[in-house]
Structure formats: structure tokens, C-alpha cells
CSV table of C-alpha atoms and ligand atoms in Angstrom, one decimal:
chain,number,residue,atom,x,y,z
A,143,MET,CA,205.0,-41.9,44.2
A,144,ALA,CA,207.1,-41.3,47.2
A,145,VAL,CA,207.2,-44.6,49.5
A,146,CYS,CA,207.3,-45.1,53.3
A,147,VAL,CA,211.1,-45.7,54.3
A,148,ARG,CA,209.8,-47.9,57.1
A,149,CYS,CA,207.4,-50.3,55.4
A,150,GLY,CA,207.3,-49.4,51.4
A,151,ASP,CA,203.6,-48.3,51.4
A,152,ARG,CA,202.4,-45.0,49.8
A,153,ALA,CA,204.0,-42.6,51.7
A,154,VAL,CA,201.8,-39.4,53.0
A,155,PHE,CA,204.6,-36.9,55.0
A,156,GLN,CA,207.9,-36.4,54.4
A,157,THR,CA,209.6,-36.5,58.1
A,158,ASP,CA,213.3,-35.7,59.1
A,159,GLU,CA,213.6,-39.6,58.5
A,160,GLY,CA,212.4,-39.4,55.2
A,161,PRO,CA,209.0,-40.1,53.8
A,162,LEU,CA,206.3,-42.1,56.0
A,163,CYS,CA,203.0,-43.7,55.5
A,164,ALA,CA,200.3,-42.6,57.4
A,165,ALA,CA,200.8,-45.8,60.4
A,166,HIS,CA,204.5,-44.7,60.7
A,167,PHE,CA,203.8,-41.2,60.2
A,168,SER,CA,201.3,-41.0,63.0
A,169,ALA,CA,203.8,-43.0,65.0
A,170,TRP,CA,206.7,-40.8,64.3
A,171,TYR,CA,204.4,-37.6,65.4
A,172,GLU,CA,203.2,-39.1,69.0
A,173,ALA,CA,207.1,-40.2,69.7
A,174,GLY,CA,208.1,-36.6,68.7
A,175,ALA,CA,205.3,-35.3,71.4
A,176,ALA,CA,206.3,-38.1,74.1
A,177,ARG,CA,210.3,-37.1,73.5
A,178,THR,CA,209.3,-33.4,74.1
A,179,ILE,CA,207.4,-34.2,77.2
A,180,GLU,CA,210.3,-36.0,78.4
A,181,ARG,CA,212.8,-33.5,77.3
A,182,TYR,CA,211.0,-30.9,79.3
A,183,SER,CA,209.6,-33.1,82.3
A,184,MET,CA,206.3,-32.2,81.6
A,185,VAL,CA,204.3,-34.9,83.1
A,186,ARG,CA,204.9,-36.6,86.4
A,187,SER,CA,203.7,-40.0,87.5
A,188,GLY,CA,200.2,-39.6,88.9
A,189,ASP,CA,199.4,-36.3,87.7
A,190,ARG,CA,196.1,-35.0,87.2
A,191,VAL,CA,196.7,-33.3,83.5
A,192,CYS,CA,193.8,-30.4,82.9
A,193,VAL,CA,194.0,-30.3,79.0
A,194,GLY,CA,192.8,-26.9,77.5
A,195,PHE,CA,190.4,-28.4,75.0
A,196,SER,CA,188.4,-26.1,72.3
A,197,GLY,CA,187.5,-28.7,70.0
A,198,GLY,CA,189.6,-27.4,67.2
A,199,LYS,CA,192.4,-29.3,65.6
A,200,ASP,CA,195.5,-28.8,68.0
A,201,SER,CA,193.9,-29.3,71.0
A,202,THR,CA,191.9,-32.4,69.4
A,203,VAL,CA,195.5,-33.8,68.2
A,204,LEU,CA,196.6,-32.9,71.8
A,205,LEU,CA,194.3,-35.0,73.5
A,206,THR,CA,194.1,-37.9,71.1
A,207,VAL,CA,198.1,-38.1,71.2
A,208,LEU,CA,197.9,-38.0,75.3
A,209,SER,CA,195.5,-40.4,75.4
A,210,ARG,CA,197.4,-42.8,73.2
A,211,LEU,CA,200.7,-42.4,74.9
A,212,ASN,CA,200.0,-44.3,78.0
A,213,LEU,CA,201.2,-41.7,80.4
A,214,ASP,CA,200.8,-42.7,84.2
A,215,ALA,CA,198.6,-39.3,84.4
A,216,GLU,CA,194.9,-38.4,84.7
A,217,LEU,CA,193.4,-36.5,81.9
A,218,ILE,CA,190.8,-34.1,82.4
A,219,ALA,CA,189.5,-32.0,79.1
A,220,VAL,CA,188.3,-28.4,79.8
A,221,THR,CA,186.6,-26.4,77.2
A,222,VAL,CA,186.2,-22.7,77.7
A,223,ASP,CA,183.2,-21.0,76.4
A,224,GLU,CA,184.1,-17.3,75.7
A,225,GLY,CA,180.6,-16.8,74.5
A,226,ILE,CA,181.5,-16.2,70.6
A,227,GLY,CA,178.0,-15.7,68.8
A,228,GLY,CA,178.4,-18.2,65.4
A,229,TYR,CA,181.3,-20.0,66.3
A,230,ARG,CA,181.6,-21.6,70.0
A,231,ASN,CA,178.8,-23.7,70.0
A,232,ASP,CA,180.0,-26.1,67.2
A,233,THR,CA,183.2,-26.4,68.5
A,234,ILE,CA,181.9,-27.2,72.1
A,235,ALA,CA,179.6,-30.0,70.1
A,236,ALA,CA,182.8,-31.2,68.4
A,237,ALA,CA,184.8,-31.1,71.8
A,238,ARG,CA,182.0,-33.4,73.7
A,239,ALA,CA,182.0,-36.0,70.6
A,240,THR,CA,185.9,-36.0,70.8
A,241,ALA,CA,185.9,-36.3,74.7
A,242,ALA,CA,183.2,-39.0,74.8
A,243,ARG,CA,185.0,-41.0,71.9
A,244,LEU,CA,188.7,-41.0,74.0
A,245,GLY,CA,186.6,-41.6,77.3
A,246,VAL,CA,187.9,-38.3,79.1
A,247,GLU,CA,186.5,-36.4,81.4
A,248,HIS,CA,185.2,-33.4,80.3
A,249,ARG,CA,184.3,-30.2,81.3
A,250,ILE,CA,183.4,-26.7,80.5
A,251,ILE,CA,184.0,-23.3,82.1
A,252,SER,CA,182.4,-20.0,80.6
A,253,PHE,CA,183.7,-16.2,80.5
A,254,ALA,CA,180.3,-15.7,82.1
A,255,ASP,CA,181.3,-18.1,85.1
A,256,VAL,CA,184.6,-16.0,85.3
A,257,CYS,CA,183.5,-12.2,85.0
A,258,GLY,CA,179.8,-12.7,84.5
A,259,HIS,CA,179.9,-11.3,80.5
A,260,THR,CA,180.5,-13.0,77.2
A,261,LEU,CA,183.2,-11.9,75.0
A,262,ASP,CA,180.9,-10.7,72.7
A,263,GLU,CA,179.3,-8.6,75.2
A,264,LEU,CA,182.8,-7.3,76.4
A,265,LEU,CA,183.7,-6.1,72.8
A,266,THR,CA,180.6,-4.2,71.8
A,267,THR,CA,182.7,-1.1,71.5
A,268,SER,CA,186.2,-2.5,71.3
A,269,PRO,CA,186.2,-5.5,68.8
A,270,ALA,CA,189.8,-5.1,67.9
A,271,ALA,CA,190.8,-6.0,71.2
A,272,ALA,CA,189.3,-9.4,70.8
A,273,CYS,CA,192.4,-11.6,70.9
A,274,SER,CA,193.7,-9.8,73.8
A,275,VAL,CA,191.0,-10.0,76.0
A,276,CYS,CA,190.1,-13.3,74.9
A,277,GLY,CA,193.6,-15.0,75.3
A,278,THR,CA,193.8,-13.0,79.1
A,279,LEU,CA,190.7,-14.3,80.3
A,280,ARG,CA,191.2,-17.8,78.7
A,281,ARG,CA,194.2,-18.0,80.7
A,282,ARG,CA,192.5,-16.8,83.8
A,283,ALA,CA,189.3,-19.4,83.2
A,284,LEU,CA,191.9,-22.7,82.3
A,285,ASN,CA,193.7,-21.5,85.7
A,286,MET,CA,190.8,-21.4,87.8
A,287,ALA,CA,189.5,-24.7,86.3
A,288,ALA,CA,192.6,-26.6,87.0
A,289,ARG,CA,192.8,-25.5,90.5
A,290,ASP,CA,189.3,-26.6,91.1
A,291,MET,CA,189.9,-30.0,89.7
A,292,ALA,CA,193.3,-30.0,92.0
A,293,ALA,CA,195.0,-30.8,88.4
A,294,ASP,CA,198.8,-30.4,88.7
A,295,VAL,CA,199.5,-29.1,85.2
A,296,ILE,CA,197.7,-27.3,82.5
A,297,ALA,CA,198.2,-28.8,78.9
A,298,THR,CA,197.5,-26.7,75.9
A,299,GLY,CA,197.8,-27.6,72.0
A,300,HIS,CA,200.3,-24.8,71.1
A,301,CYS,CA,202.6,-26.3,68.1
A,302,LEU,CA,206.1,-25.1,67.1
A,303,ASP,CA,204.4,-22.6,65.0
A,304,ASP,CA,202.3,-20.8,67.8
A,305,GLU,CA,205.6,-20.9,69.9
A,306,ALA,CA,207.8,-19.0,67.3
A,307,GLN,CA,205.3,-16.7,66.5
A,308,SER,CA,205.2,-16.0,70.2
A,309,VAL,CA,208.9,-15.1,70.3
A,310,LEU,CA,208.5,-12.9,67.6
A,311,MET,CA,205.5,-10.9,68.9
A,312,ASN,CA,207.5,-10.5,72.2
A,313,TYR,CA,210.4,-8.4,70.2
A,314,LEU,CA,207.6,-6.9,68.2
A,315,ARG,CA,206.3,-5.5,71.5
A,316,GLY,CA,209.4,-4.9,73.0
A,317,ASP,CA,208.5,-7.3,76.2
A,318,VAL,CA,211.5,-7.7,77.8
A,319,VAL,CA,210.2,-9.4,80.6
A,320,ARG,CA,209.1,-12.3,78.3
A,321,VAL,CA,211.8,-12.1,76.1
A,322,THR,CA,214.5,-12.8,78.9
A,323,GLY,CA,212.2,-15.3,80.6
A,324,SER,CA,212.5,-13.4,83.8
A,325,HIS,CA,209.6,-14.4,85.5
A,326,ASN,CA,209.9,-15.4,89.4
A,327,SER,CA,206.6,-16.6,90.9
A,328,ASN,CA,205.5,-16.2,94.7
A,329,SER,CA,201.8,-16.9,93.9
A,330,GLY,CA,202.2,-20.4,95.5
A,331,ASP,CA,199.6,-23.0,94.3
A,332,LEU,CA,197.4,-20.2,92.8
A,333,PHE,CA,199.0,-20.9,89.3
A,334,ILE,CA,199.2,-23.9,87.9
A,335,ARG,CA,201.8,-25.0,86.0
A,336,ARG,CA,201.5,-24.9,82.1
A,337,ILE,CA,203.0,-27.5,79.5
A,338,LYS,CA,203.0,-27.7,75.6
A,339,PRO,CA,203.5,-31.2,74.4
A,340,LEU,CA,203.2,-30.4,70.9
A,341,CYS,CA,205.5,-27.6,71.0
A,342,ARG,CA,208.2,-29.3,68.7
A,343,SER,CA,205.8,-30.4,66.3
A,344,THR,CA,204.9,-28.1,63.4
A,345,GLU,CA,201.3,-26.9,62.6
A,346,ARG,CA,201.9,-28.9,59.2
A,347,ALA,CA,202.5,-32.0,60.9
A,348,THR,CA,199.8,-31.6,63.2
A,349,VAL,CA,197.3,-31.0,60.9
A,350,ALA,CA,198.7,-34.1,58.8
A,351,TYR,CA,198.3,-36.2,62.2
A,352,GLY,CA,194.9,-34.9,62.5
A,353,LEU,CA,193.9,-35.9,59.0
A,354,CYS,CA,195.7,-39.1,59.1
A,355,ASN,CA,193.8,-40.4,62.1
A,356,ASN,CA,190.4,-38.8,60.8
A,357,LEU,CA,190.4,-36.4,63.9
A,358,LEU,CA,189.4,-33.1,61.9
A,359,VAL,CA,185.7,-31.7,61.5
A,360,PRO,CA,184.9,-28.7,59.5
A,361,LEU,CA,184.6,-25.4,61.8
A,362,PRO,CA,183.6,-22.2,61.5
A,363,GLU,CA,186.3,-19.5,62.0
A,364,CYS,CA,186.3,-17.3,65.2
A,365,PRO,CA,184.6,-14.1,63.9
A,366,TYR,CA,187.5,-12.0,65.7
A,367,THR,CA,190.4,-14.0,63.8
A,368,LYS,CA,190.9,-10.9,61.4
A,369,TYR,CA,191.9,-8.5,64.4
A,370,ALA,CA,194.9,-11.0,65.5
A,371,LEU,CA,198.1,-9.3,65.4
A,372,ARG,CA,199.3,-12.8,65.1
A,373,ALA,CA,198.0,-13.2,61.7
A,374,ASP,CA,200.6,-11.0,60.0
A,375,VAL,CA,202.9,-12.6,62.2
A,376,ARG,CA,201.8,-16.0,61.3
A,377,ARG,CA,201.8,-15.2,57.4
A,378,TRP,CA,205.5,-13.8,57.6
A,379,LEU,CA,206.7,-16.6,59.5
A,380,GLY,CA,205.2,-19.1,57.3
A,381,SER,CA,206.8,-17.6,54.2
A,382,GLN,CA,210.3,-17.9,55.9
A,383,GLU,CA,209.7,-21.6,57.0
A,384,TYR,CA,208.9,-22.4,53.4
A,385,ALA,CA,212.2,-20.7,52.1
A,386,THR,CA,214.0,-22.0,54.8
A,387,PRO,CA,212.8,-25.4,56.7
A,388,GLY,CA,213.9,-25.3,60.3
A,389,THR,CA,213.5,-21.6,60.7
A,390,MET,CA,210.7,-22.1,63.4
A,391,LEU,CA,212.6,-24.4,65.0
A,392,HIS,CA,216.1,-22.4,65.3
A,393,ILE,CA,213.8,-19.5,66.3
A,394,VAL,CA,212.5,-21.4,69.5
A,395,ASP,CA,215.8,-23.1,70.2
A,396,GLY,CA,217.5,-19.6,70.0
A,397,GLN,CA,215.2,-18.4,72.6
A,398,GLU,CA,215.6,-21.3,74.8
A,399,GLU,CA,219.4,-20.7,74.6
A,400,LEU,CA,219.5,-16.9,75.0
A,401,VAL,CA,217.2,-17.5,78.6
A,402,ARG,CA,220.0,-20.1,79.4
A,403,ARG,CA,222.8,-17.9,78.9
A,404,ILE,CA,221.3,-15.0,80.7
A,405,SER,CA,222.6,-15.8,84.2
A,406,LYS,CA,220.8,-13.0,85.8
A,407,PRO,CA,217.6,-11.5,84.1
A,408,CYS,CA,217.7,-8.3,83.0
A,409,GLY,CA,216.5,-5.7,85.7
A,410,THR,CA,214.7,-7.0,88.7
A,411,PRO,CA,212.9,-9.9,88.1
A,412,LYS,CA,209.1,-9.6,88.1
A,413,ILE,CA,207.5,-11.2,91.0
A,414,MET,CA,204.1,-12.6,90.6
A,415,GLY,CA,201.8,-12.1,93.8
A,416,VAL,CA,198.0,-12.1,94.0
A,417,CYS,CA,195.5,-9.6,92.6
A,418,GLU,CA,194.3,-7.4,95.1
A,419,ARG,CA,190.5,-7.5,93.9
A,420,CYS,CA,190.0,-11.1,92.8
A,421,GLY,CA,193.0,-13.1,93.8
A,422,GLU,CA,194.2,-14.8,90.9
A,423,PRO,CA,198.4,-14.6,90.1
A,424,ALA,CA,199.0,-11.0,89.2
A,425,ASN,CA,202.6,-9.5,88.2
A,426,HIS,CA,201.0,-5.9,89.5
A,427,ARG,CA,198.7,-4.7,91.8
A,428,LEU,CA,195.7,-6.2,89.7
A,429,CYS,CA,195.7,-8.7,87.9
A,430,ALA,CA,195.8,-8.9,83.6
A,431,ALA,CA,192.3,-9.9,83.5
A,432,CYS,CA,190.7,-7.0,86.1
A,433,ARG,CA,192.7,-4.7,84.1
A,434,GLN,CA,191.5,-5.7,80.9
A,435,LEU,CA,188.0,-5.5,82.4
A,436,ASP,CA,188.5,-2.0,83.9
A,437,ARG,CA,189.6,-1.0,80.2
A,438,LEU,CA,186.9,-2.2,78.9
A,439,ALA,CA,184.7,-0.7,81.5
A,440,LYS,CA,185.9,2.7,80.7
B,536,LIG,FE1,189.7,-15.6,70.9
B,536,LIG,FE2,191.0,-14.2,68.8
B,536,LIG,FE3,190.9,-17.0,69.3
B,536,LIG,FE4,188.7,-15.6,68.6
B,536,LIG,S1,191.0,-15.8,67.3
B,536,LIG,S2,189.2,-17.8,70.0
B,536,LIG,S3,188.8,-14.0,69.8
B,536,LIG,S4,192.1,-15.2,70.7
């Protein structure tokens, strides 16, 4: 039986420091998130932090860790209700319970508030577009909610696996703007800065933290998961990480280094303005959400 290198109790997780017991692993995980917040100067003193809080495992761990870190910041949890039958009601109930237990203010914003329709209504003829539509409208909903509550940043529960998958997916799509990080913004206060405090923590460690702290409850899976391109990338990347631990961190660190070395982004940087229809931040005449809604209407 492996024992904790700090106290000799039964170990539950192998870290870069060695095997750790549940209590010391939790402290190690929280210290990692604190280092990530400091590394990227994510939170400033007095910030209002809008935490994107689906009620799933990643965002539940995020909200718990942020509330335990004694940050000099105010936390407000926001759940986006996409309107997905047989799925979202259970996760909203779980989100309410967790926010109440942590004593964090909790708000809910729905796709109906954002565009007048649920995700199920939008996808009646094109369910395969689910994750693309959902992601675009969720970003808009969170941005609107954060602006309404005068938040300084939006924190999301993306972990290292999500980040490495996103880097690979940008290459798979040939999305040079994202690969080279050549975004500029002149959308002023419209676009709220985003932070990902768990972005250097693996999904495995995040789940282990949730289990060690009794945070996880069984929840249904989104019925649209089968349409996600990310599922294939996740499977492939998971096998690479298993064969060569550290692969995901190399991908993410390599991407950061690439962006740093490109002193002048390729081509003309994209300037973010505002959507001429809805007034939200946009890279084109219409923002991504309005273009998605137009495509669905056709
Ligand atoms: Fe939205 Fe796709 Fe996630 Fe379902 S699986 S919640 S549709 S992004």
C-alpha cells in the first residue's frame, strides 16, 4: 500500500511530490490552483469574480477551491440554463445546493433570456450543431450576466485536459487566429476578462479532489455529448497522456511559448468591435451568437 510522503497515512493520489493522502492531496491541489492564479495574475484585490457554475464536477471543484483560497475577492456563481430537457434541471438543483453550502450568491441566466429560445428549440432540425451553438450562446450569456453584476472577471472550470484539447482542435480547424493568439480588442468594457484557475490541473486530479472532498453527485450526461468533436480529441489525447505523462502540459506550454515568440501576429490582427445587431463584442459585423442564430433560422 502506498503511503503519503508527508504523513505516512494511506495515499490516494500520485503527485509530482510523491503519493499523498486525501488531506495532503487536497492541500496540494489547492496550492496548485493558487500558483496558477498568481502565475497569470488572474485575480486582483477587491475583484468581483463571476464563476461560471454548471453544477458539474469541474465547476463545483472550481467554486469550492476559490472559496477556500481566501482570495481578497467577491465570488458570485452563475449557472447558464441552456434549456436541455432531461439534463439541466438536475444540474441546476446540484448547483443550488453547492452554492448554498458554500455561502456563495447564486444566479441563473437562461438561453431564453439571451435569445428567446431554449437550446432544444434551436436544434430541432440540426442537433449535430449542438455544442457549437451551445458554447457560443453560453459565452454570450455568461458575459451578459457578468456585465450586469459589474464583475471584473469570469472564472471557468476548464482544466488542463480542456486546454490541451482546445489547442489541438484549433489546429484541426486551421484556426490560425486562435493558434497564434492574434486577438486584439477594442470592445472596451463590453467583454469581461476570462480566467481559468484550474487550467494547469489535470481532469484526473480534479475528479480526485472532488471525490476526496465529497463534492461529486451522480448527474445525467448531456444528450448532445455524442455530437461533440471534442469527444474524439479527448479520447486520443487521453491515450497519449497515459502513454507519455506530461503530454497535455507540453501542448499547453508549447502553445504559450509559440504565442510569446510570435512578436508580430501573422497577418492583420483581428480587432474586436461590437455586433451591429445586439451590441455584444464581435469580430465581424455580427457577433458569433447572432451568426449562429441566423444559420439556425435558415
Ligand atoms: Fe452544451 Fe455540448 Fe456540453 Fe451539451 S455537451 S452542455 S450541448 S457543449
